[in-house]
Each structure stands twice: as structure tokens, then as C-alpha cells.
Short mmCIF file of C-alpha atoms and ligand atoms in Angstrom, two decimals:
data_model
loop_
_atom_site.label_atom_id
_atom_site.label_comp_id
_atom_site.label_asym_id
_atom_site.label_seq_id
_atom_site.Cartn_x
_atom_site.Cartn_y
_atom_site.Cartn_z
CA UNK A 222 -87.67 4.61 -13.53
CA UNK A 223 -89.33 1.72 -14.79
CA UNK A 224 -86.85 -0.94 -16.15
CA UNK A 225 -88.40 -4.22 -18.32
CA UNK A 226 -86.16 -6.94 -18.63
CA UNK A 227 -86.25 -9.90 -20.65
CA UNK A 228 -84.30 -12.47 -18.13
CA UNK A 229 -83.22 -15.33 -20.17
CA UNK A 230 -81.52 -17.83 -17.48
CA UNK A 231 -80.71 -19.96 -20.28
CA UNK A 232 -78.63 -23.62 -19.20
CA UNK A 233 -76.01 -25.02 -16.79
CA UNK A 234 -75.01 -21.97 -14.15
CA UNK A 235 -77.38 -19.99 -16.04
CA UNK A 236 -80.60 -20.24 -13.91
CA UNK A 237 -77.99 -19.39 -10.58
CA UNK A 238 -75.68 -16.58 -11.69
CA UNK A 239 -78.88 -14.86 -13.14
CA UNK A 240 -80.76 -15.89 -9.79
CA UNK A 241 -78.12 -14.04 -7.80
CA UNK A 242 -77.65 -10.78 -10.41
CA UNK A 243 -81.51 -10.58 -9.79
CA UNK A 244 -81.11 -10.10 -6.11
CA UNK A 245 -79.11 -7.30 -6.88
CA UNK A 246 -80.86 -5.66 -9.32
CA UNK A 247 -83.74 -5.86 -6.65
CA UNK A 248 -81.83 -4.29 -4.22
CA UNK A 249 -80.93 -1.56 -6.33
CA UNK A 250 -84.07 -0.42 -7.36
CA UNK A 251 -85.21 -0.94 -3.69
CA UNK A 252 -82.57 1.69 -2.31
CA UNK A 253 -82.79 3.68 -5.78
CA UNK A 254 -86.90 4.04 -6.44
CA UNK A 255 -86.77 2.08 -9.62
CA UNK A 256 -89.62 -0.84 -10.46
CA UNK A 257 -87.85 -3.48 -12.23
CA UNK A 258 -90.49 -5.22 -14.90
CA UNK A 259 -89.09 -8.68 -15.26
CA UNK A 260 -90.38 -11.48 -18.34
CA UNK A 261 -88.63 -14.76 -17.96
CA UNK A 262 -87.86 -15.78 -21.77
CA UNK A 263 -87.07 -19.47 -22.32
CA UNK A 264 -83.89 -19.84 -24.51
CA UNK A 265 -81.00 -22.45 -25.47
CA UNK A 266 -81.38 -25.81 -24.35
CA UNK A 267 -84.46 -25.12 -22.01
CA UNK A 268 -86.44 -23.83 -25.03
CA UNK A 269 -85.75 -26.67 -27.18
CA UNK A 270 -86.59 -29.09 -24.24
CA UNK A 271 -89.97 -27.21 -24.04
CA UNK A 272 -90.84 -26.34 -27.33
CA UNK A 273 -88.54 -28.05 -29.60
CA UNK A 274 -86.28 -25.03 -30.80
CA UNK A 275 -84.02 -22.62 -28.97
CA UNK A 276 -85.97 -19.84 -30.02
CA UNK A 277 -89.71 -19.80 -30.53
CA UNK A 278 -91.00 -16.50 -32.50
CA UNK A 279 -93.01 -15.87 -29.45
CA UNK A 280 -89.92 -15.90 -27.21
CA UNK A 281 -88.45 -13.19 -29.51
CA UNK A 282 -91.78 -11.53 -29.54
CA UNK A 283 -91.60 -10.85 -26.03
CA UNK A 284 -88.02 -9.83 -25.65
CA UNK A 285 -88.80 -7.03 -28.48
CA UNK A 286 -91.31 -5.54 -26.17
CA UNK A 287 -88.57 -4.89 -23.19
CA UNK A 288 -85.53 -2.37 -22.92
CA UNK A 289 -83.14 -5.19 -22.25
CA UNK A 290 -82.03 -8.55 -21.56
CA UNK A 291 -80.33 -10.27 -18.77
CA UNK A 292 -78.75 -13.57 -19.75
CA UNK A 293 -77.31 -16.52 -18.18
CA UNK A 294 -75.67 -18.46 -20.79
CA UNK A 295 -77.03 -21.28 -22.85
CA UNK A 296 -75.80 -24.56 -23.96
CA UNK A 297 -74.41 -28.26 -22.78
CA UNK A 298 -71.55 -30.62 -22.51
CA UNK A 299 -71.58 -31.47 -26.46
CA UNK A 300 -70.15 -34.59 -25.55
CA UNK A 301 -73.15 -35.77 -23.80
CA UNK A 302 -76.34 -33.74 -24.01
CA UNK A 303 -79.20 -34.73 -26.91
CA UNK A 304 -79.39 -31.14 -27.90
CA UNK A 305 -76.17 -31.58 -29.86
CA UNK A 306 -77.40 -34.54 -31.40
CA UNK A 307 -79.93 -32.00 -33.46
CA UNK A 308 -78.89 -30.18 -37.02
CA UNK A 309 -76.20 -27.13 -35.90
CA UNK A 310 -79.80 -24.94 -36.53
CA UNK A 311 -81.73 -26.39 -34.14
CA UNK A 312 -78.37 -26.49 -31.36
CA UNK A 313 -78.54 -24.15 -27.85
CA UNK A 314 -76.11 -21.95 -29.48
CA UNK A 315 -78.49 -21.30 -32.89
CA UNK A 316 -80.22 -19.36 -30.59
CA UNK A 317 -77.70 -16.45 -29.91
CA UNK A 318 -77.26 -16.03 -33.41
CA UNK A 319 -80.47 -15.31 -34.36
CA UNK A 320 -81.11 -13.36 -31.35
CA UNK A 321 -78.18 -11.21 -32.41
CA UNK A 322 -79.34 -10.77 -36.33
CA UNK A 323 -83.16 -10.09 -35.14
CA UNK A 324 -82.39 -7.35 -32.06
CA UNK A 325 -79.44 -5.89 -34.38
CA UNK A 326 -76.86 -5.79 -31.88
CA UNK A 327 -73.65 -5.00 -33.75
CA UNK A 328 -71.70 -3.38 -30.85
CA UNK A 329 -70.01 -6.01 -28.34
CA UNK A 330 -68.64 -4.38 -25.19
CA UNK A 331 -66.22 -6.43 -23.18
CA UNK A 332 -64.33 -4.87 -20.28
CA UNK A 333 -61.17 -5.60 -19.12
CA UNK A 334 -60.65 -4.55 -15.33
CA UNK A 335 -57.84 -5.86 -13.26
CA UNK A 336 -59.20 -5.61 -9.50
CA UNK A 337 -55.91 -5.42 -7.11
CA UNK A 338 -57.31 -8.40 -5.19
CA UNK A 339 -56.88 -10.66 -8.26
CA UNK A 340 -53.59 -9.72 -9.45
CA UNK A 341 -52.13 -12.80 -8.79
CA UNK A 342 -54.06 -14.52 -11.18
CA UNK A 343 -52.67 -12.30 -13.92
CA UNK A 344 -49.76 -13.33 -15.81
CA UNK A 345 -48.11 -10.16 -16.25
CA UNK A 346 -45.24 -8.93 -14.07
CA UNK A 347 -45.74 -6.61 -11.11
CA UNK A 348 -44.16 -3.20 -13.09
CA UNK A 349 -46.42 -3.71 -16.15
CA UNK A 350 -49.24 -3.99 -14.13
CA UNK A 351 -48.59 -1.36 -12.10
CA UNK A 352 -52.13 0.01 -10.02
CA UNK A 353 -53.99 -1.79 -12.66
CA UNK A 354 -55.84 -1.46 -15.56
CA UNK A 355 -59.38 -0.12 -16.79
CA UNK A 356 -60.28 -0.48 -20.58
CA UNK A 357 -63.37 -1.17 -22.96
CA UNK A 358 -63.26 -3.75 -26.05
CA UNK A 359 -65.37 -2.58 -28.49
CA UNK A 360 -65.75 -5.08 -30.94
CA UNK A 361 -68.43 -4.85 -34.02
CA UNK A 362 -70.16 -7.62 -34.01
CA UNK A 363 -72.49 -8.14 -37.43
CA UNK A 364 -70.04 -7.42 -40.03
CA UNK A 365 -66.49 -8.02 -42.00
CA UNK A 366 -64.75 -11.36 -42.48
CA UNK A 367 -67.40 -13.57 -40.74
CA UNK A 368 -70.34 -12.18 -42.65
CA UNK A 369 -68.50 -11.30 -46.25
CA UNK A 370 -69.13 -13.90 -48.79
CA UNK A 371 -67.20 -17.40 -48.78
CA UNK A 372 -66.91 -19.71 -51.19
CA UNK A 373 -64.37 -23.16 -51.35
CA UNK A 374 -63.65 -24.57 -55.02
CA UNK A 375 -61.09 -25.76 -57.56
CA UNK A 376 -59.37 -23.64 -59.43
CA UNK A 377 -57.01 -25.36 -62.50
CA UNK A 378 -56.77 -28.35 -60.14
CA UNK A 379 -56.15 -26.50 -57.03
CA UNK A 380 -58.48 -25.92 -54.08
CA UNK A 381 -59.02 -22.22 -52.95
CA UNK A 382 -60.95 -20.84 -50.39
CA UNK A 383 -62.14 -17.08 -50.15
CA UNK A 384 -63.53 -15.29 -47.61
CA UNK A 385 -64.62 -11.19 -48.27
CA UNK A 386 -63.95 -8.83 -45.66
CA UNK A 387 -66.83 -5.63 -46.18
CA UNK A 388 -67.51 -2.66 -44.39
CA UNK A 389 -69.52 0.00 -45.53
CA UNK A 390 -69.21 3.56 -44.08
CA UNK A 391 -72.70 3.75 -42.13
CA UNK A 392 -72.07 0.34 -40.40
CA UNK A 393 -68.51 2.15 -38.91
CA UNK A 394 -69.77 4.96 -38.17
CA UNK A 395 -72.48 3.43 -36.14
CA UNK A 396 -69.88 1.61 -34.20
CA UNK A 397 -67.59 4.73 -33.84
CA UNK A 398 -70.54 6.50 -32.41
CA UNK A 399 -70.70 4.02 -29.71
CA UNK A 400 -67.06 3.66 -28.50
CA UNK A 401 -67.17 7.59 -28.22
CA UNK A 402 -70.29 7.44 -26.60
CA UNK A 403 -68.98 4.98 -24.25
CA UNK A 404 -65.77 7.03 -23.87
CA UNK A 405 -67.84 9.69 -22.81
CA UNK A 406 -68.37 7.71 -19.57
CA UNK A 407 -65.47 7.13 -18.94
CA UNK A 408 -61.72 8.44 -19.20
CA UNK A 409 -62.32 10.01 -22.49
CA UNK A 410 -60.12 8.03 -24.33
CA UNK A 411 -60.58 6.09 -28.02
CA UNK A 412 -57.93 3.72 -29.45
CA UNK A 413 -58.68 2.73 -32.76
CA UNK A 414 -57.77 -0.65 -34.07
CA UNK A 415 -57.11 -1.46 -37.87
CA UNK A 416 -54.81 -2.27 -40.38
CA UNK A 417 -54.61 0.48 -42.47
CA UNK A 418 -51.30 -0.29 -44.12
CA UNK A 419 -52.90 -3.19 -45.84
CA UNK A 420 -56.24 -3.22 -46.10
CA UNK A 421 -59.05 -0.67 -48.06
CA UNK A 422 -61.74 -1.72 -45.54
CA UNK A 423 -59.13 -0.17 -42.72
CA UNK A 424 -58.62 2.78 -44.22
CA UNK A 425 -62.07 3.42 -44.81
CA UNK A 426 -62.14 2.59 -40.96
CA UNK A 427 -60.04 5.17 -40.83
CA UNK A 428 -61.41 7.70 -42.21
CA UNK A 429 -64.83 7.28 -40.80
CA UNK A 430 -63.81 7.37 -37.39
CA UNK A 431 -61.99 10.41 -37.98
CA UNK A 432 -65.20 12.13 -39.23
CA UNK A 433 -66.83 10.70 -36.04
CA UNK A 434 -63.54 12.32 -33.56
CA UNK A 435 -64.46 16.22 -34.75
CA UNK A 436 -67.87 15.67 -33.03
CA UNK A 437 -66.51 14.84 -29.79
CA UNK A 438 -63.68 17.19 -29.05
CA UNK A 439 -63.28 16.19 -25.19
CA UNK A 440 -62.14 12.81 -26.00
CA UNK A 441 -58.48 12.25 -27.12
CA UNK A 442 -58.43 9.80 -29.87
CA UNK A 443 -55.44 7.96 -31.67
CA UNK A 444 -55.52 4.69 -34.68
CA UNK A 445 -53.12 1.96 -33.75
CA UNK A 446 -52.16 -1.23 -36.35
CA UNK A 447 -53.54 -4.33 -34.72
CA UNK A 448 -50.14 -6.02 -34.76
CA UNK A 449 -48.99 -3.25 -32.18
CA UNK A 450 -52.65 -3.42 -30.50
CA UNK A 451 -51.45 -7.16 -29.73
CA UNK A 452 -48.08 -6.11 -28.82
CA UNK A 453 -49.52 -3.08 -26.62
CA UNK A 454 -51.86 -4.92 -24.50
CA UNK A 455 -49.35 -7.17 -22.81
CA UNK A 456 -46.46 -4.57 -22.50
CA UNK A 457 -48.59 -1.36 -21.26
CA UNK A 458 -52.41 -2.29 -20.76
CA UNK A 459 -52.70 0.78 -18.57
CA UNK A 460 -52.15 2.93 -21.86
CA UNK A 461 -56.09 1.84 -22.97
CA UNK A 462 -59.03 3.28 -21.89
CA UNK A 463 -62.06 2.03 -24.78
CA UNK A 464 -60.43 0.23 -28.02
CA UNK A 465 -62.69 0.32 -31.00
CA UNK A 466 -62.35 -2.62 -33.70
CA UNK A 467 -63.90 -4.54 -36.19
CA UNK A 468 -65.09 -8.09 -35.67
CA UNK A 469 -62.22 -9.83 -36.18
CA UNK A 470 -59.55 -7.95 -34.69
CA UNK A 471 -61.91 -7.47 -31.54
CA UNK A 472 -62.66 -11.59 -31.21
CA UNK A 473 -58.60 -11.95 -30.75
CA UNK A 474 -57.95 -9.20 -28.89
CA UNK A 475 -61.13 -9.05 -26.51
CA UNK A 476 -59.63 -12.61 -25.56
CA UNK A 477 -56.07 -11.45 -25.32
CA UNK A 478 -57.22 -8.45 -22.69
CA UNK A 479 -59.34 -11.06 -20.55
CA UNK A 480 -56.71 -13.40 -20.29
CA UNK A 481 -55.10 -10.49 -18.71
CA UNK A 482 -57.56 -9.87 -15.97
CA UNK A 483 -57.76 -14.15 -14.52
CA UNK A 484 -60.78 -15.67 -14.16
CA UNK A 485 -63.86 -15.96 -17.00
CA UNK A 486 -66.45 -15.91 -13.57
CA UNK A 487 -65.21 -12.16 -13.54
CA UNK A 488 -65.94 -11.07 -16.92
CA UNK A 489 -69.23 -9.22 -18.14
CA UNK A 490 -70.33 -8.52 -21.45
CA UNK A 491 -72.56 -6.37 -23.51
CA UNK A 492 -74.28 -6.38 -27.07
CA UNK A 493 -75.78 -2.94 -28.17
CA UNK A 494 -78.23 -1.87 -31.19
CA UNK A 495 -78.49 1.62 -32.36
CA UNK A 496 -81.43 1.89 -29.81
CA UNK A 497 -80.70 1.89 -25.92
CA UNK A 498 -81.56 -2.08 -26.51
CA UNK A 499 -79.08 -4.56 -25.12
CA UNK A 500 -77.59 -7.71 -24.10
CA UNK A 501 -76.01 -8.20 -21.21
CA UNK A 502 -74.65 -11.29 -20.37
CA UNK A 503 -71.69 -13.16 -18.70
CA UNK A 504 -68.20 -13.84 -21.09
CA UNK A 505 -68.65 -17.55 -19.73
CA UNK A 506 -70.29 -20.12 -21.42
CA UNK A 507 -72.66 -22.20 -18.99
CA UNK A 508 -70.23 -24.21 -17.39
CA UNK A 509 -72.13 -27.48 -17.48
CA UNK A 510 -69.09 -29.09 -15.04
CA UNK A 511 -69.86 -27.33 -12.03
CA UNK A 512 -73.93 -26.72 -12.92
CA UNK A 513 -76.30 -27.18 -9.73
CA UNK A 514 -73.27 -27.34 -7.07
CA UNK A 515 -73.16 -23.72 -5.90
CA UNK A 516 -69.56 -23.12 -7.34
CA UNK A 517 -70.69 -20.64 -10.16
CA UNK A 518 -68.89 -17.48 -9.51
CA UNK A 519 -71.82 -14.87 -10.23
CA UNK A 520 -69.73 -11.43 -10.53
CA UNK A 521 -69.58 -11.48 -14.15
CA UNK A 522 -73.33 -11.55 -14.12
CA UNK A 523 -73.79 -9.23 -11.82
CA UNK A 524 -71.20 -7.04 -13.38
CA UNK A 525 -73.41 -7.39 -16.76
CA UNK A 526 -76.15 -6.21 -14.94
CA UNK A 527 -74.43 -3.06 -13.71
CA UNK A 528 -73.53 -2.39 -17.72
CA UNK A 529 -77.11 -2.67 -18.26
CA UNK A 530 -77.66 0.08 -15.37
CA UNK A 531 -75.14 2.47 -17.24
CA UNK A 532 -75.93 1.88 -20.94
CA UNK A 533 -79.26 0.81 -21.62
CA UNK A 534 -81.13 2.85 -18.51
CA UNK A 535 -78.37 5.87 -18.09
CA UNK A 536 -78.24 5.04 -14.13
CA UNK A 537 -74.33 5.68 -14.17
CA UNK A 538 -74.64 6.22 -10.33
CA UNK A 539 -76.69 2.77 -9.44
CA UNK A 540 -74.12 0.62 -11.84
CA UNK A 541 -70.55 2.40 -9.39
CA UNK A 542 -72.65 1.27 -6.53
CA UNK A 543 -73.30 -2.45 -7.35
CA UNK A 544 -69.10 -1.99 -9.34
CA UNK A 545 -68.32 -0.83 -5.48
CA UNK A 546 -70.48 -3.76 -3.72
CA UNK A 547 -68.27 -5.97 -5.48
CA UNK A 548 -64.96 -4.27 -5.10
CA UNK A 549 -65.90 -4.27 -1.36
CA UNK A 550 -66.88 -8.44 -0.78
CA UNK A 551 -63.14 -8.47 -3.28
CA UNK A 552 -61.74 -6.52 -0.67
CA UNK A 553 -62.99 -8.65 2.60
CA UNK A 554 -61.81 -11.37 0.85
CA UNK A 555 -64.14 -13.39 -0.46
CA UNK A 556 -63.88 -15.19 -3.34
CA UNK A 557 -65.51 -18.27 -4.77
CA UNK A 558 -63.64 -21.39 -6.38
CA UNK A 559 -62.24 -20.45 -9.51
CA UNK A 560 -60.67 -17.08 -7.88
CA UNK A 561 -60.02 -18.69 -4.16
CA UNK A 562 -56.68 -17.60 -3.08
CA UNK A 563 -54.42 -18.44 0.17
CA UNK A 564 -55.60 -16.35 3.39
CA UNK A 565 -59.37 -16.24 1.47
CA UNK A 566 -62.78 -16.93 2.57
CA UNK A 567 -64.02 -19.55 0.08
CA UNK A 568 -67.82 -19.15 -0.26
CA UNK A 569 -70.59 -20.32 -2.91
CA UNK A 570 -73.07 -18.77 -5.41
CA UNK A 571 -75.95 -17.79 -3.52
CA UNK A 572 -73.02 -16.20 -0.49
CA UNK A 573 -70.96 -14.14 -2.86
CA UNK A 574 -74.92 -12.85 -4.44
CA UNK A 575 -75.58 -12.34 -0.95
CA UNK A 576 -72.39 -10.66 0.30
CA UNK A 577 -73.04 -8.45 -2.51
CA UNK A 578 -76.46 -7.24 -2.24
CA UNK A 579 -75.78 -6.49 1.25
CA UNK A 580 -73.01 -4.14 0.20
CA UNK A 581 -74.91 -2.40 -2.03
CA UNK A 582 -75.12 1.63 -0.85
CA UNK A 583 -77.96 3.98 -1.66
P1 NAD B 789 -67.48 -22.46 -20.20
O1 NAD B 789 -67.16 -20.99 -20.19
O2 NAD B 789 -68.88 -22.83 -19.90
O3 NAD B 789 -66.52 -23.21 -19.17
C1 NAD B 789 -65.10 -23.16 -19.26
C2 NAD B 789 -64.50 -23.36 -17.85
O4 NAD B 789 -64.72 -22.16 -17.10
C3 NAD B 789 -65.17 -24.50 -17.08
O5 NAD B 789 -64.19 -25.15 -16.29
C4 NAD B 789 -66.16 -23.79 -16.18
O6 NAD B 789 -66.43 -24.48 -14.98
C5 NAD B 789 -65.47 -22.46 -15.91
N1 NAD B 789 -66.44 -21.37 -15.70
C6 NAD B 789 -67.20 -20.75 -16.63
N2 NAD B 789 -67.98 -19.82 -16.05
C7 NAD B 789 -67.72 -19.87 -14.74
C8 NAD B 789 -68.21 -19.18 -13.59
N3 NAD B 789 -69.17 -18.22 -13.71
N4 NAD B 789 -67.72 -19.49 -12.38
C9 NAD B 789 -66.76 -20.43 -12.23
N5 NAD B 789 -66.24 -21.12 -13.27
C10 NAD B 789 -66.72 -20.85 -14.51
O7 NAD B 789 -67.03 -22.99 -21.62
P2 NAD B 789 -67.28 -24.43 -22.30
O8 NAD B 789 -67.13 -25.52 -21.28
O9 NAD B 789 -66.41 -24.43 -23.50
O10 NAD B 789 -68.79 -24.39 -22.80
C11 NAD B 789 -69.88 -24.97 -22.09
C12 NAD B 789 -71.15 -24.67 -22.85
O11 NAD B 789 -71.41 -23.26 -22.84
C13 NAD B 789 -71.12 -25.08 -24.32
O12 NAD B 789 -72.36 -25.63 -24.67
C14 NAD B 789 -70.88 -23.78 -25.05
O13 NAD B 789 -71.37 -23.80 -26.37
C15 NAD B 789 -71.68 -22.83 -24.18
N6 NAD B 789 -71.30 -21.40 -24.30
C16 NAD B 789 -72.31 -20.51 -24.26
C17 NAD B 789 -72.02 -19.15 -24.32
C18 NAD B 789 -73.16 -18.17 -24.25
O14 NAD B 789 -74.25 -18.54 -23.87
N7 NAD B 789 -72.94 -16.93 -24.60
C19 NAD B 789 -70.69 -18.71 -24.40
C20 NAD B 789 -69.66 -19.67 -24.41
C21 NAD B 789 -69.97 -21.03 -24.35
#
């Protein structure tokens, strides 16, 4: 198959984490058959210090003509760097927002996988956690509270803010599509996330989703309150296999199930259209403290680049072998910095990319 990316190394640990999810990606299409088209894209920081924006219309140009993207992260120490100095539209970060709005990616995916290795770094106790846990964060991503209308003004004297939560019944059921979709893959499980007992947008939510269920009958479905989501997902994570929520709801509790799992150098990420288009990138921002020194743990990367494997190119069976590579270097005990434990064989970037791609089975 042929696969064109769109690599966009971005700033800080970008340019090595992507560096090292390259190798592997090589290495899979190597053992697999695959040629792997790849466009460097300048974006973030590294655009604006070559062209004077984060995002030139040409960049975007280019990335419209591939199947996917492969992302570092972008951005600086806004303390210190110059880019910050620039209006908030001009900033690294302007860049991801109009990325998102242009390629239409309103389904975030974040996973939250608890490998035995690391379960020291989780804070749950030993029974909750049990063999570990598996699920899927589905989180819309271009909709609701942070894209209703908003307005701040005085009212008989008083100040009063508003903010409108909207959801109209295509841009759920687009969303529900995906998390059964994705279910499909997986343990055929859908949780879905509202709160129905309050708000009209919810139980339109609701009722969409339900319309979605009847057209995938293999997959066991249920609606939870969020309140109880919250509750759930630190008393019995194992109960989850892909939760489905609107943007709100899914920014809070996409961070309450990766706390869960211990470090951010673990966690992948990806943003879908209604194509087979997507972003894959690291949770991570680009870690500007430990930039250039070889510390960057790359498995979230890498990891990202597996979910682009399974949901943009369908190649379920390369994305469990590069999953497995990494179980296996887990499992020999290697482990970078920010998941080094006692008995562990610390090693850097461009070792744990190698250790990886070596592992990787055909
Ligand atoms: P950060 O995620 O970059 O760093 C937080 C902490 O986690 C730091 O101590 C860092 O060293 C560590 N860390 C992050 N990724 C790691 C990895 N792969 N391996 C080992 N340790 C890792 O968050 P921040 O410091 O708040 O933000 C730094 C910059 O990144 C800012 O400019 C921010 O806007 C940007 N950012 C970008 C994205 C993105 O591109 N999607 C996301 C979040 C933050």
C-alpha cells in the first residue's frame, strides 16, 4: 500500500520523537511491502521562524494532498521564546487550531492503556487495577461549549457572562459513527457520556446515538451521566472499553483517564475527519526542558503512528506489531527518564526508537 504522510516535526522534542516514530514506520513497511510517501511540512514555531506564521497556505496546501499527518508537537517555553511575544494569532499554537478547522477533524481519540510494567506509576490501588485497563476517549472536538456563542456584559449593573452549548443532530451522529466504528476494532463496547438529566443538547445526544446503536448490533452499548463517568473511571476503569463524549466532558475526562495510566511520554493521540484523514500526534506538548538532550521518551509517538496504521490505512495487523514491539522493549525493561524505575535499564531517545524497531515482527 502506498501511505503519504505529511510529517510535521514541529518544536522542542518534536524533530526527535518524530525522528524515531519514522524509523519505525520504515521498518514496518520494510517487513510489510508498504512504500511510505513522506512531505516534511513546516509548522509551529519553525514555520514562523521561516516564513513568519505558523501556518503558510502552502503548508496546508500540501498536507491536503496526503492521507495523514504525523506530528511532533509545536510550541516554546512562553516564558522565554520571541514567538510568544507575537499577537495569540500569529503564536506556535495558532497553528493547531486552524489546522483543526481547515482538515475538519472533529473526532479526538485518546487511549488510555495501563501496560503492567508501569503500574507503579499509577495511583490507583492494586485491586482496582486489577490486570489492567484498555479503553478509547472519544472526545468531539469542533463543537458545544467552546464553539457556542459568548458574550460578557452588564446587565442592570451586574456583569454576566454566557457561553451557548449547541449540537446539532448530524454533527453527533458523525461522532457516534466513529466511536462505533472504532468499537468495531476493538472489544465491542460503547459508553456514552452526557448529561441527560439536565441538559436538551444531552438528550438529543441521546437520542442520536441510539439511532446510531440499531446499526451496529454486535456492539453492546450503554449512556452513563458524566458525574458517574468521573466517579467510574477511578473506581472500575476496567469496566470501559471506547467512551464517546462531547467536547467538554471528553477534555476533563480524557485527562482524568491519562492520569491513570503515568507518564504523558506514553500517551498517543488521534484527530479524525469524516474521511480516513487524520492527525496523529503525541498527548505531550514539546517539552522545551529536556529539547536536544536525548531524554524525550518517543512511545507516545510511535504509538500515534501505530493509530495511524489502524485508522487512517486499515493495517490493523502492522499497528499490534509495532503495539507488541513496544510491549516487548516494556517488558526487557527499558524505559527512558520520565518512566525509569528501580531494577530498569535507563536508555535515551534514539535507544528506546531503536530497541523498538528492532522488535518489530513481520
Ligand atoms: P509539555 O507536555 O511539553 O511538558 C510537560 C512536562 O512533561 C515537562 O516536564 C516535559 O519534560 C515532560 N514531557 C512531555 N513530553 C515528554 C516526553 N515525550 N518524554 C519525556 N517527558 C516529556 O507541556 P508544557 O511544558 O506545558 O508545554 C510546552 C510547550 O508545548 C508549550 O509551548 C505548549 O503550548 C506546547 N504544547 C503543544 C502541544 C501540541 O503541539 N499539541 C500540546 C501541549 C502543549
Amino acid at each position: 500500500m502506498r501511505l503519504r504522510l505529511a510529517v510535521i516535526p514541529g518544536d522542542g522534542i518534536g524533530p526527535e520523537i518524530v525522528r524515531e516514530a519514522r524509523k519505525v514506520l520504515n521498518r514496518v513497511a520494510q517487513l510489510y511491502g508498504h512504500q511510505i510517501e513522506a512531505t516534511q511540512v513546516l509548522m509551529g514555531g519553525a514555520s514562523i521562524d521561516a516564513c513568519g506564521e505558523p501556518l503558510t497556505d502552502e503548508a496546508l496546501e500540501v498536507i491536503r494532498q496526503q492521507d495523514a499527518i504525523l506530528m511532533g508537537s509545536v510550541g516554546g517555553n512562553p516564558a522565554t521564546s520571541p514567538w510568544y511575544q507575537l499577537p495569540p494569532q500569529k503564536r506556535p499554537e495558532a497553528a493547531l487550531l486552524r489546522l483543526r478547522k481547515e482538515m475538519g477533524l472533529f473526532a479526538n481519540l485518546r487511549p488510555a492503556y495501563l501496560y503492567k510494567e508501569l503500574r507503579s506509576a499509577c495511583p490507583l490501588r492494586d485491586e482496582i487495577i486489577g490486570d489492567g485497563f484498555d479503553m478509547m476517549i472519544m472526545r468531539e472536538l469542533t463543537g458545544g461549549l467552546y464553539f457556542g456563542q459568548r458574550k460578557t456584559e452588564e446587565i442592570d449593573g451586574v456583569m454576566t457572562a454566557v457561553d451557548t452549548l449547541t449540537y446539532n443532530e448530524m454533527e453527533i451522529r458523525r461522532i457516534a459513527k466513529r466511536a462505533f466504528d472504532i468499537a468495531m476494532k476493538r472489544r465491542k463496547k460503547v459508553c456514552s457520556v452526557d448529561k441527560a438529566n439536565v441538559l436538551d443538547s444531552s438528550r438529543l445526544w441521546r437520542k442520536v446515538v441510539e439511532e446510531v446503536a440499531k446499526d451496529y448490533p454486535e456492539v453492546s452499548w450503554e449512556h452513563m451521566l458524566v458525574d458517574n463517568c468521573a466517579m467510574q473511571l477511578v473506581k472500575d476503569p476496567r469496566q470501559f472499553d471506547v467512551i464517546l463524549t462531547e467536547n467538554m466532558f471528553g477534555d476533563i475526562l480524557s485527562d482524568e483517564a491519562s492520569m491513570v495510566t503515568g507518564s504523558i511520554g506514553m500517551l498517543s493521540s488521534a484527530s479524525l475527519n469524516d474521511t480516513k484523514f487524520g492527525l496523529y500526534e503525541p498527548s505531550g506538548g514539546s517539552a522545551p526542558d529536556i529539547a536536544g538532550k536525548d531524554l524525550a521518551n518517543p512511545i507516545a509517538t510511535i504509538l500515534s503512528a501505530a493509530m495511524m496504521l489502524r485508522y487512517t490505512f486499515d493495517l490493523d495487523q502492522e499497528a499490534a506489531a509495532v503495539e507488541a514491539a513496544v510491549q516487548q522493549v516494556l517488558t526487557e525493561g527499558y524505559r527512558t527518564g520520565d518512566i525509569m524505575a528501580e531494577g530498569c535499564t535507563q536508555v535515551g531517545t534514539v535507544a528506546m526508537g531503536d530497541l523498538i524497531t528492532e522488535r518489530i515482527r513481520g
